[in-house]
Short mmCIF file of C-alpha atoms in Angstrom, two decimals:
data_model
loop_
_atom_site.label_atom_id
_atom_site.label_comp_id
_atom_site.label_asym_id
_atom_site.label_seq_id
_atom_site.Cartn_x
_atom_site.Cartn_y
_atom_site.Cartn_z
CA MET A 1 136.07 137.10 73.91
CA THR A 2 136.73 135.66 77.38
CA GLY A 3 140.06 134.81 78.97
CA PRO A 4 140.87 131.87 81.25
CA LEU A 5 139.99 134.01 84.29
CA GLY A 6 136.65 135.04 82.83
CA ILE A 7 137.13 138.68 81.74
CA GLU A 8 135.42 139.51 78.45
CA TRP A 9 137.10 141.86 75.99
CA PRO A 10 135.74 143.06 72.62
CA ARG A 11 137.49 141.36 69.70
CA ALA A 12 137.25 144.50 67.57
CA ARG A 13 139.54 146.40 69.96
CA PRO A 14 142.42 144.10 70.98
CA ILE A 15 144.80 145.39 73.62
CA ALA A 16 148.16 146.40 72.13
CA VAL A 17 150.97 145.14 74.39
CA VAL A 18 154.17 146.84 73.26
CA GLY A 19 157.57 145.83 74.54
CA ILE A 20 159.92 148.77 74.87
CA GLY A 21 163.62 148.49 75.67
CA ALA A 22 166.13 150.82 77.27
CA ASP A 23 166.67 152.36 73.82
CA GLY A 24 163.15 153.73 74.09
CA TRP A 25 161.09 155.04 71.18
CA ASP A 26 164.00 154.78 68.73
CA GLY A 27 164.11 151.01 69.19
CA LEU A 28 160.48 150.38 68.23
CA GLY A 29 159.46 149.21 64.78
CA GLY A 30 156.79 150.86 62.67
CA ALA A 31 153.92 148.56 63.70
CA ALA A 32 154.69 148.97 67.41
CA ARG A 33 154.89 152.76 67.05
CA ARG A 34 151.51 152.89 65.29
CA ALA A 35 149.94 150.75 68.02
CA VAL A 36 151.17 153.16 70.69
CA ALA A 37 150.14 156.25 68.70
CA GLU A 38 146.62 154.90 68.16
CA SER A 39 146.04 154.08 71.83
CA GLU A 40 143.32 156.14 73.48
CA VAL A 41 144.53 154.94 76.89
CA LEU A 42 148.18 154.00 77.42
CA PHE A 43 149.21 152.06 80.54
CA GLY A 44 152.75 151.62 81.80
CA SER A 45 155.23 152.42 84.54
CA ARG A 46 156.29 156.02 84.94
CA ARG A 47 159.66 155.17 83.37
CA GLN A 48 158.09 153.41 80.39
CA LEU A 49 155.58 156.17 79.72
CA GLY A 50 158.42 158.68 79.83
CA LEU A 51 160.09 156.92 76.89
CA VAL A 52 157.19 157.82 74.56
CA PRO A 53 157.35 161.35 73.09
CA GLY A 54 154.51 163.60 74.22
CA ASP A 55 153.43 164.47 70.68
CA VAL A 56 153.04 160.81 69.66
CA ALA A 57 150.45 159.29 71.98
CA ARG A 58 147.95 162.04 72.72
CA GLY A 59 145.52 159.83 74.62
CA GLU A 60 145.28 159.40 78.38
CA ARG A 61 148.40 158.04 80.08
CA VAL A 62 147.89 155.92 83.18
CA VAL A 63 150.70 154.92 85.55
CA TRP A 64 150.30 151.40 86.91
CA PRO A 65 149.14 151.32 90.54
CA SER A 66 150.88 149.23 93.18
CA PRO A 67 150.07 146.43 93.72
CA LEU A 68 149.21 145.98 90.06
CA VAL A 69 147.68 142.53 89.61
CA PRO A 70 144.68 142.98 91.96
CA ALA A 71 143.85 146.29 90.26
CA LEU A 72 144.03 145.03 86.67
CA PRO A 73 140.46 143.70 86.28
CA GLY A 74 138.98 147.00 87.47
CA LEU A 75 141.27 149.05 85.23
CA LEU A 76 140.39 147.00 82.17
CA GLU A 77 136.66 147.15 82.93
CA ALA A 78 136.84 150.94 83.25
CA HIS A 79 138.31 151.23 79.73
CA ARG A 80 136.41 148.49 77.87
CA GLY A 81 135.21 150.90 75.21
CA SER A 82 138.62 152.44 74.55
CA ARG A 83 141.53 151.45 72.37
CA VAL A 84 144.00 150.32 75.07
CA GLY A 85 147.77 150.18 74.83
CA VAL A 86 150.11 148.65 77.40
CA LEU A 87 153.84 149.28 77.63
CA ALA A 88 156.09 146.47 78.89
CA SER A 89 159.82 145.97 79.33
CA GLY A 90 161.43 144.04 76.48
CA ASP A 91 159.45 140.91 75.69
CA PRO A 92 156.01 141.17 77.39
CA MET A 93 155.65 137.37 77.40
CA PHE A 94 158.94 136.82 79.25
CA TYR A 95 158.07 137.19 82.95
CA GLY A 96 156.01 140.18 81.82
CA ILE A 97 152.58 141.78 81.89
CA GLY A 98 151.64 140.04 78.64
CA VAL A 99 151.24 136.69 80.43
CA THR A 100 148.99 138.22 83.09
CA LEU A 101 146.83 139.92 80.47
CA ALA A 102 146.54 136.72 78.42
CA ASN A 103 145.23 134.93 81.51
CA LEU A 104 142.69 137.70 82.10
CA VAL A 105 141.30 138.34 78.62
CA GLY A 106 142.68 135.53 76.43
CA ALA A 107 145.49 135.52 73.90
CA ARG A 108 143.20 136.48 70.99
CA ALA A 109 142.28 139.73 72.75
CA LEU A 110 145.91 140.87 72.59
CA ARG A 111 148.29 142.14 69.93
CA VAL A 112 151.79 141.65 71.32
CA PHE A 113 154.81 143.51 69.92
CA PRO A 114 157.89 141.99 71.61
CA GLN A 115 161.35 143.49 71.85
CA PRO A 116 164.46 141.44 72.75
CA SER A 117 164.21 140.28 76.36
CA SER A 118 166.87 141.15 78.93
CA ALA A 119 167.94 137.49 78.83
CA SER A 120 168.40 137.63 75.04
CA LEU A 121 170.46 140.81 75.30
CA ALA A 122 172.54 139.45 78.18
CA CYS A 123 173.39 136.27 76.29
CA ALA A 124 174.23 138.34 73.23
CA ARG A 125 176.70 140.43 75.24
CA LEU A 126 178.28 137.42 76.99
CA GLY A 127 178.34 134.99 74.08
CA TRP A 128 176.18 132.50 76.00
CA GLY A 129 173.68 130.22 74.32
CA LEU A 130 170.22 131.46 75.27
CA ALA A 131 168.62 128.03 74.83
CA ASP A 132 171.15 126.51 77.24
CA THR A 133 170.95 129.17 79.96
CA PRO A 134 168.33 128.85 82.73
CA VAL A 135 166.70 132.09 83.87
CA VAL A 136 165.47 132.67 87.43
CA SER A 137 163.32 135.66 88.31
CA ALA A 138 163.80 137.38 91.66
CA VAL A 139 161.00 139.84 90.87
CA GLY A 140 158.31 139.26 93.46
CA ARG A 141 159.94 135.94 94.43
CA PRO A 142 162.44 134.92 97.12
CA LEU A 143 166.00 135.03 95.87
CA GLU A 144 166.57 131.51 97.26
CA THR A 145 164.72 130.08 94.25
CA VAL A 146 168.03 130.34 92.38
CA LEU A 147 169.63 127.64 94.56
CA PRO A 148 168.29 124.53 92.74
CA GLU A 149 169.73 125.87 89.47
CA LEU A 150 173.30 126.09 90.77
CA GLY A 151 175.88 123.59 89.68
CA ASP A 152 179.61 123.60 89.06
CA ARG A 153 180.46 125.13 85.64
CA ARG A 154 176.81 126.00 85.03
CA ARG A 155 175.67 129.38 83.73
CA VAL A 156 172.54 131.04 85.15
CA LEU A 157 170.79 134.37 84.60
CA VAL A 158 168.96 136.08 87.46
CA LEU A 159 166.36 138.78 86.79
CA SER A 160 166.93 141.32 89.55
CA ALA A 161 164.13 142.75 91.66
CA ASP A 162 166.06 146.01 92.07
CA GLU A 163 169.53 147.49 92.44
CA LYS A 164 170.12 145.55 95.70
CA THR A 165 169.74 142.10 94.14
CA PRO A 166 173.36 141.66 92.89
CA ALA A 167 174.88 142.13 96.36
CA GLN A 168 172.22 139.92 97.96
CA LEU A 169 172.89 137.24 95.35
CA ALA A 170 176.63 137.40 96.05
CA VAL A 171 175.96 136.74 99.75
CA LEU A 172 173.59 133.87 98.96
CA LEU A 173 176.14 132.22 96.66
CA SER A 174 178.93 132.61 99.20
CA HIS A 175 176.84 131.00 101.94
CA ASN A 176 175.98 128.02 99.75
CA GLY A 177 179.38 126.93 98.50
CA PHE A 178 179.52 129.04 95.32
CA GLY A 179 181.59 131.99 96.52
CA SER A 180 184.15 131.55 93.72
CA SER A 181 181.46 132.11 91.07
CA ALA A 182 181.89 135.01 88.65
CA LEU A 183 179.11 137.61 88.60
CA THR A 184 178.38 140.00 85.76
CA VAL A 185 175.77 142.68 86.36
CA LEU A 186 174.31 144.02 83.11
CA GLU A 187 172.47 147.32 83.48
CA GLN A 188 170.18 149.22 81.09
CA LEU A 189 170.80 146.71 78.30
CA GLY A 190 170.30 148.10 74.82
CA GLY A 191 170.21 151.70 75.95
CA PRO A 192 172.72 154.55 75.94
CA ALA A 193 173.46 153.99 79.66
CA GLU A 194 174.30 150.29 79.23
CA ARG A 195 176.96 149.11 81.69
CA LEU A 196 178.58 145.79 82.66
CA VAL A 197 180.20 145.18 86.07
CA THR A 198 182.04 141.94 86.90
CA GLY A 199 183.47 140.38 90.05
CA ARG A 200 183.55 137.33 92.34
CA ALA A 201 180.67 136.51 94.66
CA ASP A 202 182.80 136.13 97.80
CA THR A 203 184.63 139.41 97.25
CA TRP A 204 181.76 141.43 95.80
CA SER A 205 182.05 145.06 96.90
CA GLU A 206 180.64 146.96 93.95
CA PRO A 207 178.48 149.97 94.83
CA THR A 208 174.75 149.79 94.20
CA GLY A 209 174.03 150.41 90.52
CA ASP A 210 170.98 150.81 88.32
CA ARG A 211 167.63 149.35 89.33
CA LEU A 212 167.14 147.87 85.84
CA ASN A 213 169.64 145.01 85.73
CA ILE A 214 170.13 141.29 85.17
CA VAL A 215 172.88 139.21 86.80
CA ALA A 216 174.84 136.51 84.98
CA VAL A 217 176.34 133.81 87.20
CA ASP A 218 179.19 131.63 85.97
CA CYS A 219 179.00 129.00 88.69
CA VAL A 220 182.07 127.60 90.44
CA ALA A 221 181.40 125.18 93.31
CA GLU A 222 183.74 124.99 96.27
CA PRO A 223 185.33 121.52 96.65
CA SER A 224 183.67 121.12 100.05
CA ALA A 225 180.19 122.14 98.87
CA PRO A 226 177.61 119.33 99.00
CA ARG A 227 176.38 118.17 95.62
CA LEU A 228 172.70 119.19 95.55
CA THR A 229 171.10 118.34 92.22
CA ARG A 230 167.42 118.32 91.28
CA LEU A 231 167.36 114.52 91.54
CA PRO A 232 165.77 113.15 94.74
CA GLY A 233 167.90 111.60 97.46
CA LEU A 234 169.77 114.62 98.82
CA PRO A 235 172.11 113.89 101.75
CA ASP A 236 170.28 113.62 105.07
CA THR A 237 172.76 116.09 106.53
CA VAL A 238 171.41 119.03 104.51
CA TYR A 239 168.20 118.93 106.57
CA THR A 240 167.90 120.47 110.02
CA GLY A 241 165.43 119.34 112.65
CA ASP A 242 164.84 116.64 115.23
CA GLY A 243 165.86 113.74 113.01
CA GLN A 244 162.31 112.88 111.93
CA LEU A 245 162.86 112.50 108.19
CA THR A 246 162.55 110.03 105.35
CA LYS A 247 166.09 108.74 104.78
CA ALA A 248 167.78 109.53 101.45
CA GLU A 249 167.48 106.05 99.91
CA VAL A 250 163.80 105.64 100.81
CA ARG A 251 163.16 109.25 99.77
CA ALA A 252 164.56 108.62 96.29
CA LEU A 253 162.40 105.50 95.89
CA SER A 254 159.31 107.27 97.20
CA ILE A 255 159.59 110.31 94.92
CA ALA A 256 160.27 108.01 91.96
CA ALA A 257 157.00 106.23 92.80
CA LEU A 258 155.19 109.59 93.11
CA ALA A 259 156.49 110.44 89.60
CA PRO A 260 156.37 114.27 89.69
CA ALA A 261 155.74 116.12 86.44
CA PRO A 262 156.06 119.88 85.79
CA GLY A 263 153.23 121.92 87.29
CA GLU A 264 151.85 119.16 89.50
CA LEU A 265 150.69 119.49 93.12
CA LEU A 266 151.68 117.15 95.96
CA TRP A 267 150.09 116.69 99.36
CA ASP A 268 152.70 115.43 101.84
CA ILE A 269 150.94 114.01 104.90
CA GLY A 270 153.14 113.87 108.00
CA GLY A 271 155.81 116.29 106.82
CA GLY A 272 158.47 115.68 109.50
CA SER A 273 161.43 117.65 108.15
CA GLY A 274 159.74 118.35 104.81
CA THR A 275 162.04 116.14 102.78
CA ILE A 276 159.45 114.67 100.39
CA ALA A 277 157.71 117.98 99.65
CA ILE A 278 161.02 119.79 99.23
CA GLU A 279 162.55 117.29 96.83
CA TRP A 280 159.29 117.00 94.88
CA CYS A 281 159.43 120.78 94.30
CA ARG A 282 163.12 120.71 93.42
CA THR A 283 162.47 118.38 90.47
CA ASP A 284 161.00 121.29 88.47
CA PRO A 285 160.47 125.00 89.26
CA SER A 286 156.74 124.71 88.52
CA CYS A 287 156.07 121.80 90.91
CA ARG A 288 154.06 122.70 94.02
CA ALA A 289 153.57 121.03 97.39
CA ILE A 290 151.47 121.35 100.52
CA THR A 291 152.82 119.54 103.55
CA PHE A 292 150.72 118.73 106.62
CA GLU A 293 152.38 118.34 110.02
CA ARG A 294 150.80 118.32 113.48
CA SER A 295 153.89 119.56 115.39
CA GLU A 296 154.45 123.32 115.33
CA PRO A 297 158.26 123.06 115.84
CA ARG A 298 158.41 120.67 112.90
CA ARG A 299 156.30 123.01 110.78
CA ASP A 300 158.89 125.71 111.51
CA GLN A 301 161.75 123.39 110.55
CA ILE A 302 159.99 122.42 107.30
CA ALA A 303 159.72 126.10 106.33
CA ALA A 304 163.38 126.69 107.20
CA ASN A 305 164.54 123.63 105.23
CA ALA A 306 162.42 124.62 102.22
CA THR A 307 163.97 128.09 102.11
CA ALA A 308 167.50 126.78 102.62
CA LEU A 309 167.08 124.32 99.74
CA GLY A 310 165.60 126.82 97.30
CA VAL A 311 161.87 126.00 97.35
CA PRO A 312 160.40 128.54 99.79
CA GLY A 313 157.01 128.21 98.11
CA VAL A 314 156.26 124.93 99.90
CA SER A 315 153.03 125.50 101.84
CA VAL A 316 153.09 124.25 105.44
CA ARG A 317 149.83 123.43 107.23
CA GLY A 318 148.67 121.69 110.40
CA GLU A 319 147.35 118.22 111.00
CA VAL A 320 144.99 116.40 108.66
CA PRO A 321 142.00 116.49 108.64
CA ASN A 322 141.77 119.74 110.64
CA ALA A 323 143.98 121.64 108.16
CA LEU A 324 142.10 120.44 105.07
CA ALA A 325 140.09 123.31 103.64
CA ASP A 326 137.36 122.68 101.08
CA ASP A 327 138.92 125.18 98.67
CA LEU A 328 142.26 123.37 98.51
CA PRO A 329 142.91 122.17 94.95
CA SER A 330 142.80 118.42 94.41
CA PRO A 331 146.35 117.06 94.41
CA ASP A 332 148.00 115.19 91.56
CA ALA A 333 149.78 113.00 94.10
CA ILE A 334 149.63 112.26 97.81
CA PHE A 335 152.41 110.89 99.99
CA LEU A 336 151.48 109.27 103.28
CA GLY A 337 154.59 109.08 105.40
CA GLY A 338 152.97 109.03 108.81
CA GLY A 339 149.69 108.62 110.63
CA LEU A 340 148.48 105.75 108.48
CA THR A 341 146.59 104.14 111.35
CA GLN A 342 144.83 107.38 112.26
CA PRO A 343 141.11 106.58 111.84
CA GLY A 344 139.76 107.77 108.50
CA LEU A 345 143.02 109.35 107.27
CA ILE A 346 143.65 107.17 104.24
CA GLU A 347 139.95 107.34 103.31
CA ILE A 348 140.06 111.15 103.35
CA CYS A 349 143.20 111.22 101.22
CA TRP A 350 141.76 108.77 98.71
CA ALA A 351 138.57 110.83 98.42
CA ARG A 352 140.45 114.10 97.85
CA LEU A 353 142.94 112.68 95.33
CA ARG A 354 141.98 113.59 91.79
CA PRO A 355 141.03 110.76 89.38
CA GLY A 356 144.21 109.58 87.70
CA GLY A 357 146.31 110.86 90.60
CA ARG A 358 148.92 108.80 92.45
CA LEU A 359 149.03 107.81 96.09
CA VAL A 360 152.20 106.47 97.72
CA ALA A 361 152.19 105.30 101.34
CA ASN A 362 155.12 104.04 103.41
CA ALA A 363 154.69 101.82 106.47
CA VAL A 364 157.23 100.65 109.07
CA THR A 365 154.92 99.00 111.63
CA ALA A 366 153.01 95.74 111.33
CA GLU A 367 149.70 97.54 111.90
CA SER A 368 150.22 100.08 109.14
CA GLU A 369 151.57 97.38 106.82
CA ALA A 370 148.38 95.34 107.37
CA LEU A 371 146.35 98.41 106.41
CA LEU A 372 148.27 98.79 103.16
CA ILE A 373 147.77 95.13 102.32
CA SER A 374 144.04 95.57 102.89
CA TRP A 375 143.87 98.64 100.65
CA THR A 376 145.86 96.86 97.95
CA ALA A 377 143.29 94.06 97.96
CA ALA A 378 140.49 96.61 97.55
CA HIS A 379 142.06 99.07 95.09
CA GLY A 380 144.98 97.35 93.41
CA GLY A 381 148.31 99.06 92.94
CA GLU A 382 151.76 97.73 93.79
CA LEU A 383 153.28 96.62 97.07
CA ARG A 384 157.02 96.72 97.62
CA LYS A 385 159.19 96.09 100.64
CA PHE A 386 162.77 97.21 101.00
CA GLN A 387 165.40 97.54 103.68
CA ILE A 388 168.42 99.80 103.56
CA TYR A 389 171.79 98.86 105.05
CA ARG A 390 174.53 101.41 105.56
CA GLY A 391 178.16 100.58 106.19
CA GLU A 392 179.36 101.96 109.53
CA PRO A 393 182.59 101.57 111.53
CA LEU A 394 182.75 98.72 114.01
CA GLY A 395 186.09 98.92 115.81
CA GLY A 396 188.65 98.71 113.03
CA PHE A 397 186.16 97.09 110.65
CA THR A 398 183.00 97.98 108.74
CA ALA A 399 179.59 96.55 109.65
CA TRP A 400 176.26 96.79 107.87
CA ARG A 401 173.72 98.65 110.01
CA PRO A 402 170.12 97.90 108.97
CA HIS A 403 167.43 100.55 108.90
CA LEU A 404 163.81 99.65 109.59
CA PRO A 405 162.27 97.80 106.64
CA VAL A 406 159.73 99.88 104.70
CA THR A 407 156.57 98.59 103.03
CA GLN A 408 155.42 100.83 100.22
CA TRP A 409 152.08 100.90 98.45
CA SER A 410 151.74 102.90 95.23
CA VAL A 411 148.46 103.17 93.33
CA VAL A 412 146.78 105.26 90.64
CA LYS A 413 143.21 106.32 91.37
CA PRO A 414 140.90 105.07 88.62
CA VAL A 415 139.24 107.44 86.16
CA MET A 416 135.55 107.02 85.31
CA ILE A 417 134.80 107.52 81.60
CA SER A 418 131.29 106.75 80.32
CA ASN A 419 130.58 104.46 83.27
CA GLU A 420 133.75 102.48 82.60
CA ILE A 421 136.71 102.44 84.96
CA ILE A 422 140.07 103.22 83.40
CA SER A 423 142.88 102.28 85.79
CA ASN A 424 146.60 102.33 84.99
CA GLY A 425 145.74 102.52 81.30
CA ILE A 426 143.63 99.31 81.46
CA ASP A 427 139.90 99.25 80.68
CA GLU A 428 138.57 97.14 83.54
CA LYS A 429 135.27 96.46 81.74
CA THR A 430 137.18 94.93 78.85
CA CYS A 431 139.16 92.82 81.30
CA GLY A 432 135.94 91.39 82.70
CA ARG A 433 136.25 92.90 86.16
#
């Protein structure tokens, strides 16, 4: 039996992945207890292993090393012939070790015994609907990833990295217009030491508590806070830099043409202030982006903007083609916002785009517009041209100030199936082309 990452595991000896809560051994059901007792090798953190009575699991007990993930393949290989048990916190498939193991050995090589997750227990204590409450993990991730989830009157759960997370979250909320939000820190949920602490973000002064905690945020936005939703077209003023950015109206149209879907990867060529890559990633937590920018100061400002707007995972690289490595994954979409007339650039992008992927290019000069017209003739797609006017004061009146007109080409790269080209859902052989 082989997992997605290629590790084989004998089907006759599936790995028992047992979720254990703060209530310890007493909270486990009969099947989970038997799985632990039968384990010849039992993995877990020192705290988790300490929850299992010594006379129950008599096999070898192994404390997870740090860092864990790089060591896992070697640990599993060393115990292939043993009956292996793994202890996890709560639900192993909820931001837990169960997901990592499933990727390594495959789901059918596991027997998972879940307990209620910390999110389930938190919602049970607070009376919140679990299905309606987004959860953000700060474990091994920058805390800023919570920012895109914030909204007035919204409820959010944050999985803490450690006992310092609640105070750090309070500062982050206060600096981003959500200082009036109510925080509830829930510690050791389900165990005898369970404790709830509440307060406001902007006046948070609670002492550091237990390392095992989750934070509930009842969001309240300050009246002056900018409205930053996941929809593209954020105000230009939320970006710092030298003014080189795709304006909000054109940005919204461009990302709509790029059509991001969860889990997809964007290449943003000519990043400027990072606006396209950032707002692509804000549409869904699983969206990814690599932005390419020749200017080092602009690369720095892209990274700063990405962190400030809650998507610090945006990858920032140098100029194309120099920064294009062969091992970079093929993108699902490419945005060309600059450098169109650079020799060979559009050809390189077209070659690296995956079949079925989307390419969107914006042009503001006659030369780059002519290039897009030529590529449309060769590859199809759609050409659009739009100009944005903004009302600005003129003495005691209002005048319409035009921005540069933008020509936009959007196209889907054809897919070859059995020597037939499938493009935009149309079989070109059938159409006689």
